[in-house]
PDB file of C-alpha atoms in Angstrom:
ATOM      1  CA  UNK A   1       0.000   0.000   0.000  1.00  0.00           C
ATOM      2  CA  UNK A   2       1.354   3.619  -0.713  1.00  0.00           C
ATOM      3  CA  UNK A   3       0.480   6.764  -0.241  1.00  0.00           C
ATOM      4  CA  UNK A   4       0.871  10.195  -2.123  1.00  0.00           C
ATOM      5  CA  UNK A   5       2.074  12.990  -0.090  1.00  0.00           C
ATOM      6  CA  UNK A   6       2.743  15.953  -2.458  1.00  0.00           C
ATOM      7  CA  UNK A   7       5.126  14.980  -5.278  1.00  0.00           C
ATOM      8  CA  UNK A   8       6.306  11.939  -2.876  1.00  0.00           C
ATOM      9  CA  UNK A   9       5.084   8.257  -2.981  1.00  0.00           C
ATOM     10  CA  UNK A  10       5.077   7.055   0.467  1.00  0.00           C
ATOM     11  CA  UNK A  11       4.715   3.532   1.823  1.00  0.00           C
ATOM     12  CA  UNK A  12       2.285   2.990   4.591  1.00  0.00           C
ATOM     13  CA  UNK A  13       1.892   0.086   6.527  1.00  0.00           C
ATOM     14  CA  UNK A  14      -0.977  -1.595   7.094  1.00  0.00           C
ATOM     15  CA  UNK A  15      -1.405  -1.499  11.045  1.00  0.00           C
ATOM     16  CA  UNK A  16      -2.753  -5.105  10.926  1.00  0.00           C
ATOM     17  CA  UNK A  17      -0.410  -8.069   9.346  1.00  0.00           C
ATOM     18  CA  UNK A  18      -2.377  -9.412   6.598  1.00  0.00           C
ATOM     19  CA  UNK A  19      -4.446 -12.373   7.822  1.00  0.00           C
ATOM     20  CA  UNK A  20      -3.808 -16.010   5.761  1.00  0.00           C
ATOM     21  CA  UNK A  21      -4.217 -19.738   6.439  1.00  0.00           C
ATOM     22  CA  UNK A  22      -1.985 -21.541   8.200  1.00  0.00           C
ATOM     23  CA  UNK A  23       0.235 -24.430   6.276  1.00  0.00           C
ATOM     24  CA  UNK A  24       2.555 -26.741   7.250  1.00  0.00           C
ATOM     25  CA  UNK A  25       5.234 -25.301   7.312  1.00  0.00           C
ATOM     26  CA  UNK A  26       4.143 -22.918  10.106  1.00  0.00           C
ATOM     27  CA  UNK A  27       3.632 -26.194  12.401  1.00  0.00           C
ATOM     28  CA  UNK A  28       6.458 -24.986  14.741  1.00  0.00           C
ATOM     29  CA  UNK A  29       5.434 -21.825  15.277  1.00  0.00           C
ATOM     30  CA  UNK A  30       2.033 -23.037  15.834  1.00  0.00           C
ATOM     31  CA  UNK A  31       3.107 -25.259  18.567  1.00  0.00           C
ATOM     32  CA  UNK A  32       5.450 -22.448  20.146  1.00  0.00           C
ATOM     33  CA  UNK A  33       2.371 -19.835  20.022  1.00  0.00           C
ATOM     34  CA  UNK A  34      -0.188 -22.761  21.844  1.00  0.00           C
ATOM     35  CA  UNK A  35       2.550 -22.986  24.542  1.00  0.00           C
ATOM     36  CA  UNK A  36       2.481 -19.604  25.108  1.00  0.00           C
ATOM     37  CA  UNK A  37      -1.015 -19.504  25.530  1.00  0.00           C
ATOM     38  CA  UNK A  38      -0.747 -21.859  28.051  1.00  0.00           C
ATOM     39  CA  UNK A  39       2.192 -20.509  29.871  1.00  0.00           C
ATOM     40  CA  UNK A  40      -0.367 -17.174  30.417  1.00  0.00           C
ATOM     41  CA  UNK A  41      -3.531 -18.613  31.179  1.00  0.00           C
ATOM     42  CA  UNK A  42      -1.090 -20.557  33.804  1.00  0.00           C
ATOM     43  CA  UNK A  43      -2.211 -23.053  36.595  1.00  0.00           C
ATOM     44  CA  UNK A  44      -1.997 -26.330  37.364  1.00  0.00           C
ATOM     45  CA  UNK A  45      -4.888 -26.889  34.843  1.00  0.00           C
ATOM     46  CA  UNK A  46      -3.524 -25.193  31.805  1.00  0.00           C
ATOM     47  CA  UNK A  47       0.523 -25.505  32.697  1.00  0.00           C
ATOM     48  CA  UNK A  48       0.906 -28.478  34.956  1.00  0.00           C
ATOM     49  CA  UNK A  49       4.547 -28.414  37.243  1.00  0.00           C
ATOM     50  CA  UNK A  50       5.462 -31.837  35.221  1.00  0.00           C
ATOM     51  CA  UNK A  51       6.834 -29.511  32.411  1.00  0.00           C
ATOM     52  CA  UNK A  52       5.811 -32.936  30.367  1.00  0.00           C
ATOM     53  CA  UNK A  53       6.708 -30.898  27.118  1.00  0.00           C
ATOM     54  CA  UNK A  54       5.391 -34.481  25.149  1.00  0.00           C
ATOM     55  CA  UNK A  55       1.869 -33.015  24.440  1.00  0.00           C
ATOM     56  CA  UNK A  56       3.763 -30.577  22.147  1.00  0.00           C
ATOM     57  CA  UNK A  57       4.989 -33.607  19.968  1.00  0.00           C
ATOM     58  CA  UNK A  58       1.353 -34.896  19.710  1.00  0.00           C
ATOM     59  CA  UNK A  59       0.163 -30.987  18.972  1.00  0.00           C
ATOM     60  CA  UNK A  60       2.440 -30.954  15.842  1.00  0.00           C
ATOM     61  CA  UNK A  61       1.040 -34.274  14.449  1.00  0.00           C
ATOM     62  CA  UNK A  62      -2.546 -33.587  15.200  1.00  0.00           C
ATOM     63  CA  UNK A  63      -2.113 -29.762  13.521  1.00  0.00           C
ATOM     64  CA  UNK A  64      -0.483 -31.580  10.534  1.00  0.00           C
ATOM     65  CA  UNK A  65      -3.557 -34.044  10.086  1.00  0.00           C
ATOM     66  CA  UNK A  66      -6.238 -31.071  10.327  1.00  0.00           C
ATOM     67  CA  UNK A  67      -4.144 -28.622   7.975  1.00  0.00           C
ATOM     68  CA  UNK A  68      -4.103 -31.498   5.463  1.00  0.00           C
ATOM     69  CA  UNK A  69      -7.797 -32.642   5.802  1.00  0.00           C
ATOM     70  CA  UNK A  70      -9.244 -28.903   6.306  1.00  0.00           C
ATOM     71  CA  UNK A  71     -11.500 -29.789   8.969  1.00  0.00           C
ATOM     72  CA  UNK A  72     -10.148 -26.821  11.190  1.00  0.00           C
ATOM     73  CA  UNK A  73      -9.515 -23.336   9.840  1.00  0.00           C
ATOM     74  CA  UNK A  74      -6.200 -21.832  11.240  1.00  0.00           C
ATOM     75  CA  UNK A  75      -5.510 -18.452  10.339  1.00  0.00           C
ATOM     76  CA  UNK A  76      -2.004 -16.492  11.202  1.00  0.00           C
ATOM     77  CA  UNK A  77      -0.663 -13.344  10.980  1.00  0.00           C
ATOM     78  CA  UNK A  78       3.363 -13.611  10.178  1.00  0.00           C
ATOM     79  CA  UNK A  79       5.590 -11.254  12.119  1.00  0.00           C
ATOM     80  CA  UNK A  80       8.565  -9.321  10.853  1.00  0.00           C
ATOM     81  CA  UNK A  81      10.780 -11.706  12.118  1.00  0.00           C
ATOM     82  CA  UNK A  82       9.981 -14.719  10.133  1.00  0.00           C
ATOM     83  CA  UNK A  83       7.822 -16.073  13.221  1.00  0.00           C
ATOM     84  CA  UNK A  84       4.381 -16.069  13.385  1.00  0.00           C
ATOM     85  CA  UNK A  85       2.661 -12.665  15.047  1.00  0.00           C
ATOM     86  CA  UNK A  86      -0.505 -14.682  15.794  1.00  0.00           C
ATOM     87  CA  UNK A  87      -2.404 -17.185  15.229  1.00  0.00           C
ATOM     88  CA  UNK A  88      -6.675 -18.341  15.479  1.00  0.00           C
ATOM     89  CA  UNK A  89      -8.192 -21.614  15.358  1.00  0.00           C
ATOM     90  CA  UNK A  90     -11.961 -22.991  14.950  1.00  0.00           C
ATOM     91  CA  UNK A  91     -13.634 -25.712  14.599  1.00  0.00           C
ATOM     92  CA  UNK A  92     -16.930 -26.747  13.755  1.00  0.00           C
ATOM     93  CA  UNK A  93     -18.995 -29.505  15.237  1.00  0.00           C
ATOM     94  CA  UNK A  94     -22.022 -31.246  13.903  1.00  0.00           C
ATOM     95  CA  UNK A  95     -24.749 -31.927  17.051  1.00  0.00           C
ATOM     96  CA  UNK A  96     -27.985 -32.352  17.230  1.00  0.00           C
ATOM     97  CA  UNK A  97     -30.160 -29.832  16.053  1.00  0.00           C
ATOM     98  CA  UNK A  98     -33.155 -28.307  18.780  1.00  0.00           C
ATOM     99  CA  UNK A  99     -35.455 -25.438  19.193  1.00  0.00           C
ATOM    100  CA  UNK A 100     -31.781 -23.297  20.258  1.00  0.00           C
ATOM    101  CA  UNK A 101     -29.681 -24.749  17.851  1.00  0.00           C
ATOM    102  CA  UNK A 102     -31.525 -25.056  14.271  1.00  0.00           C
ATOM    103  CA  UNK A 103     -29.364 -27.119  12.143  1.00  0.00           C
ATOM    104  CA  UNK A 104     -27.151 -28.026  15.221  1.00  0.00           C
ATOM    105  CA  UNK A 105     -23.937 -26.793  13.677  1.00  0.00           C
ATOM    106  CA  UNK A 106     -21.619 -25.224  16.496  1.00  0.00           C
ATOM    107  CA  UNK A 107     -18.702 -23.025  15.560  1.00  0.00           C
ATOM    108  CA  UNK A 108     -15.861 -23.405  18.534  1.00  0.00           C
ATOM    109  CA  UNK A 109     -13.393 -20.999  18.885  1.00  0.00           C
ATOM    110  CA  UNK A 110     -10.472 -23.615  20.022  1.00  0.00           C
ATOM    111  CA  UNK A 111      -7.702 -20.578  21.018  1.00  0.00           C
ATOM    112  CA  UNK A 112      -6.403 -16.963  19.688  1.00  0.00           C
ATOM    113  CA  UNK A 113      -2.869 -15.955  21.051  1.00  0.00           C
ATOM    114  CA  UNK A 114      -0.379 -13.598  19.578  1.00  0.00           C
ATOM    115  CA  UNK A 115       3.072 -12.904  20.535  1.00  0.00           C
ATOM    116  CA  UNK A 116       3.573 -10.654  23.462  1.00  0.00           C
ATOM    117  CA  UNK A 117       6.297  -8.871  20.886  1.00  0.00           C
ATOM    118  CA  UNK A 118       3.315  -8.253  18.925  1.00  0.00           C
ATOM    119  CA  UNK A 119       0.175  -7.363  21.146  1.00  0.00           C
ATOM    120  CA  UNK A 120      -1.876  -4.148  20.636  1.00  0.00           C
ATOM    121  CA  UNK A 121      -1.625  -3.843  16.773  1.00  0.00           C
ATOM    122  CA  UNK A 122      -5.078  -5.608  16.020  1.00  0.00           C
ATOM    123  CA  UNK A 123      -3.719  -9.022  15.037  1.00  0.00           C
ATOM    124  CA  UNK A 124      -6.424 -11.336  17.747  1.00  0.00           C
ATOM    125  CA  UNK A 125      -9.166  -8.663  15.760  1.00  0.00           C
ATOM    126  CA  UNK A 126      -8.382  -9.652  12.472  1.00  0.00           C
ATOM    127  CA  UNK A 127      -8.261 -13.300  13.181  1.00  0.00           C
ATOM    128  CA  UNK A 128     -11.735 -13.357  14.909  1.00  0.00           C
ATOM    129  CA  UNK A 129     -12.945 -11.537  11.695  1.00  0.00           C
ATOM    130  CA  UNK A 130     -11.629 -14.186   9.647  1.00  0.00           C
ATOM    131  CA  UNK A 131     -12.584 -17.477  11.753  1.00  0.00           C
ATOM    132  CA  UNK A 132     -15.933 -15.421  12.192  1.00  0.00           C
ATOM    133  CA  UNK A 133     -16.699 -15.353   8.307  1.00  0.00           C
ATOM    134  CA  UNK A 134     -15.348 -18.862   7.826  1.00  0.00           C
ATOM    135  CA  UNK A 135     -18.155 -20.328  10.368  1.00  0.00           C
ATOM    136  CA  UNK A 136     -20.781 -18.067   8.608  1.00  0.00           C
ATOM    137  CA  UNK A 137     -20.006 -19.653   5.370  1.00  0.00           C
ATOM    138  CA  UNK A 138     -20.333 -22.783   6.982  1.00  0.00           C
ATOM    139  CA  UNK A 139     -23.634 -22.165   8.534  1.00  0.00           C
ATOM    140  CA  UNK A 140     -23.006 -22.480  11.844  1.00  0.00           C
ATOM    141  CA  UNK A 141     -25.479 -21.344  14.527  1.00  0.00           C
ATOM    142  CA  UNK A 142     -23.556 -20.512  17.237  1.00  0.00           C
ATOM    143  CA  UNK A 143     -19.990 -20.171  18.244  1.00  0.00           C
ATOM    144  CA  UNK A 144     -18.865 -21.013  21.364  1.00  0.00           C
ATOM    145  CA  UNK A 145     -15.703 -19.680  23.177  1.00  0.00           C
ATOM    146  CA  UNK A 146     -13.656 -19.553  26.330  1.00  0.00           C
ATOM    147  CA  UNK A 147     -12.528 -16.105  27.021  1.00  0.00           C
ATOM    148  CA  UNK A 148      -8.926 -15.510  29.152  1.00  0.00           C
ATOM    149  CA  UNK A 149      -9.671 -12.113  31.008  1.00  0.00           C
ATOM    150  CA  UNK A 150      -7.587  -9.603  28.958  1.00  0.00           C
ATOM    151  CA  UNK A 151      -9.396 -10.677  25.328  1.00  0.00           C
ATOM    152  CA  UNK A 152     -13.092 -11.016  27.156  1.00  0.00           C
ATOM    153  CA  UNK A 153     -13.249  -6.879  26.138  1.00  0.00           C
ATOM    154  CA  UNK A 154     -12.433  -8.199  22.219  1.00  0.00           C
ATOM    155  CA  UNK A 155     -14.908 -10.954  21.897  1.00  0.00           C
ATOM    156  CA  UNK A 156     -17.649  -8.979  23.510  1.00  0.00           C
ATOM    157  CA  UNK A 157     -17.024  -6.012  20.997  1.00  0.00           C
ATOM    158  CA  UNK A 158     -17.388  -8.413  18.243  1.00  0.00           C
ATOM    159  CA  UNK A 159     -21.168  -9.689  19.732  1.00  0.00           C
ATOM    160  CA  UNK A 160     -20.001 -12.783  22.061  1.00  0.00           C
ATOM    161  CA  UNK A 161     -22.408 -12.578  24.998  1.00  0.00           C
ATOM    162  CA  UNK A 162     -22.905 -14.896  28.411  1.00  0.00           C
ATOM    163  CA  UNK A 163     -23.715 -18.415  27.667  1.00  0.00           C
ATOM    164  CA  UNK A 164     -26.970 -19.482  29.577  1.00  0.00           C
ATOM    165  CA  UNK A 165     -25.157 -22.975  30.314  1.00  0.00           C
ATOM    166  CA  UNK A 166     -22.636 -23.174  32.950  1.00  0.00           C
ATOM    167  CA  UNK A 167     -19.504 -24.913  32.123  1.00  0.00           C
ATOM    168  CA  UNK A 168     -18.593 -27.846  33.542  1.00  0.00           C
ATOM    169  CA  UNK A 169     -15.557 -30.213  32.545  1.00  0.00           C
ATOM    170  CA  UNK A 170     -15.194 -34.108  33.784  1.00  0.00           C
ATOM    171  CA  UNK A 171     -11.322 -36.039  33.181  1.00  0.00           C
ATOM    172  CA  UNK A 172     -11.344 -39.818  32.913  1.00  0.00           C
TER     173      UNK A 172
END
């Protein structure tokens, strides 16, 4: 993009990175973005004190398998550095439809997380946009989210309201 300024031709920088699907080769960076996530939501729940770093091996595969079948849409933003700024990922699950949930197709918003290097410049913004038109083109009648405390202000902005259900979680 460029801009004239007099008899000058300036270039201007978008303030956003541009927004693209994920591909295979940004598997690493993936992985190293997820962790981070984790690392900030912190606890025993989200970053155990095993340090077990294994999970991060199975990430990588499973990522690999959903880039190559599509059944997950992962957007990025790349950074000036080569790494990725940022990265989105949704889902969308089939269930059965009711008098709430029409055709029963549920959008989930798995995790958005962008390099603390690389906060504040609208990257988690222009991801939601993005996984937000994918699961309208895919009909979906909700989308579902957990919110960390610092993006609750962004997903709100963009419509995301309380759930009625409580969430509950069981482990095996």
């Amino acid at each position: 993009m460029s801009q004239r300024t007099g008899d000058h031709i300036t270039a201007v920088r978008p303030a956003t990175g541009a927004v693209r699907p994920a591909a295979r080769d940004d598997v690493a960076e993936l992985v190293r973005l997820r962790a981070l996530l984790f690392e900030h939501l912190g606890g025993d729940y989200f970053n155990p004190a095993s340090g077990d770093t294994g999970w991060q091996d199975a990430l990588a595969l499973v990522l690999k398998g959903q880039l190559a079948s599509g059944a997950m849409r992962i957007l990025v933003v790349d950074g000036d550095d080569g790494s990725l700024a940022a990265c989105a990922i949704g889902t969308v699950e089939q269930r059965l439809p009711g008098p709430h949930l029409r055709n029963g197709r549920v959008g989930l918003v798995i995790g958005v997380v962008t390099d603390p290097a690389h906060r504040r410049r609208g990257h988690s913004r222009a991801l939601m946009r993005g996984l937000l038109d994918w699961f309208r083109e895919r009909g979906v009648a909700r989308v579902d989210l957990y919110a960390s405390h610092e993006g609750e202000p962004l997903y709100r902005d963009l419509g995301f309201v309380n759930h009625p259900d409580p969430a509950l979680y069981w482990r095996p």
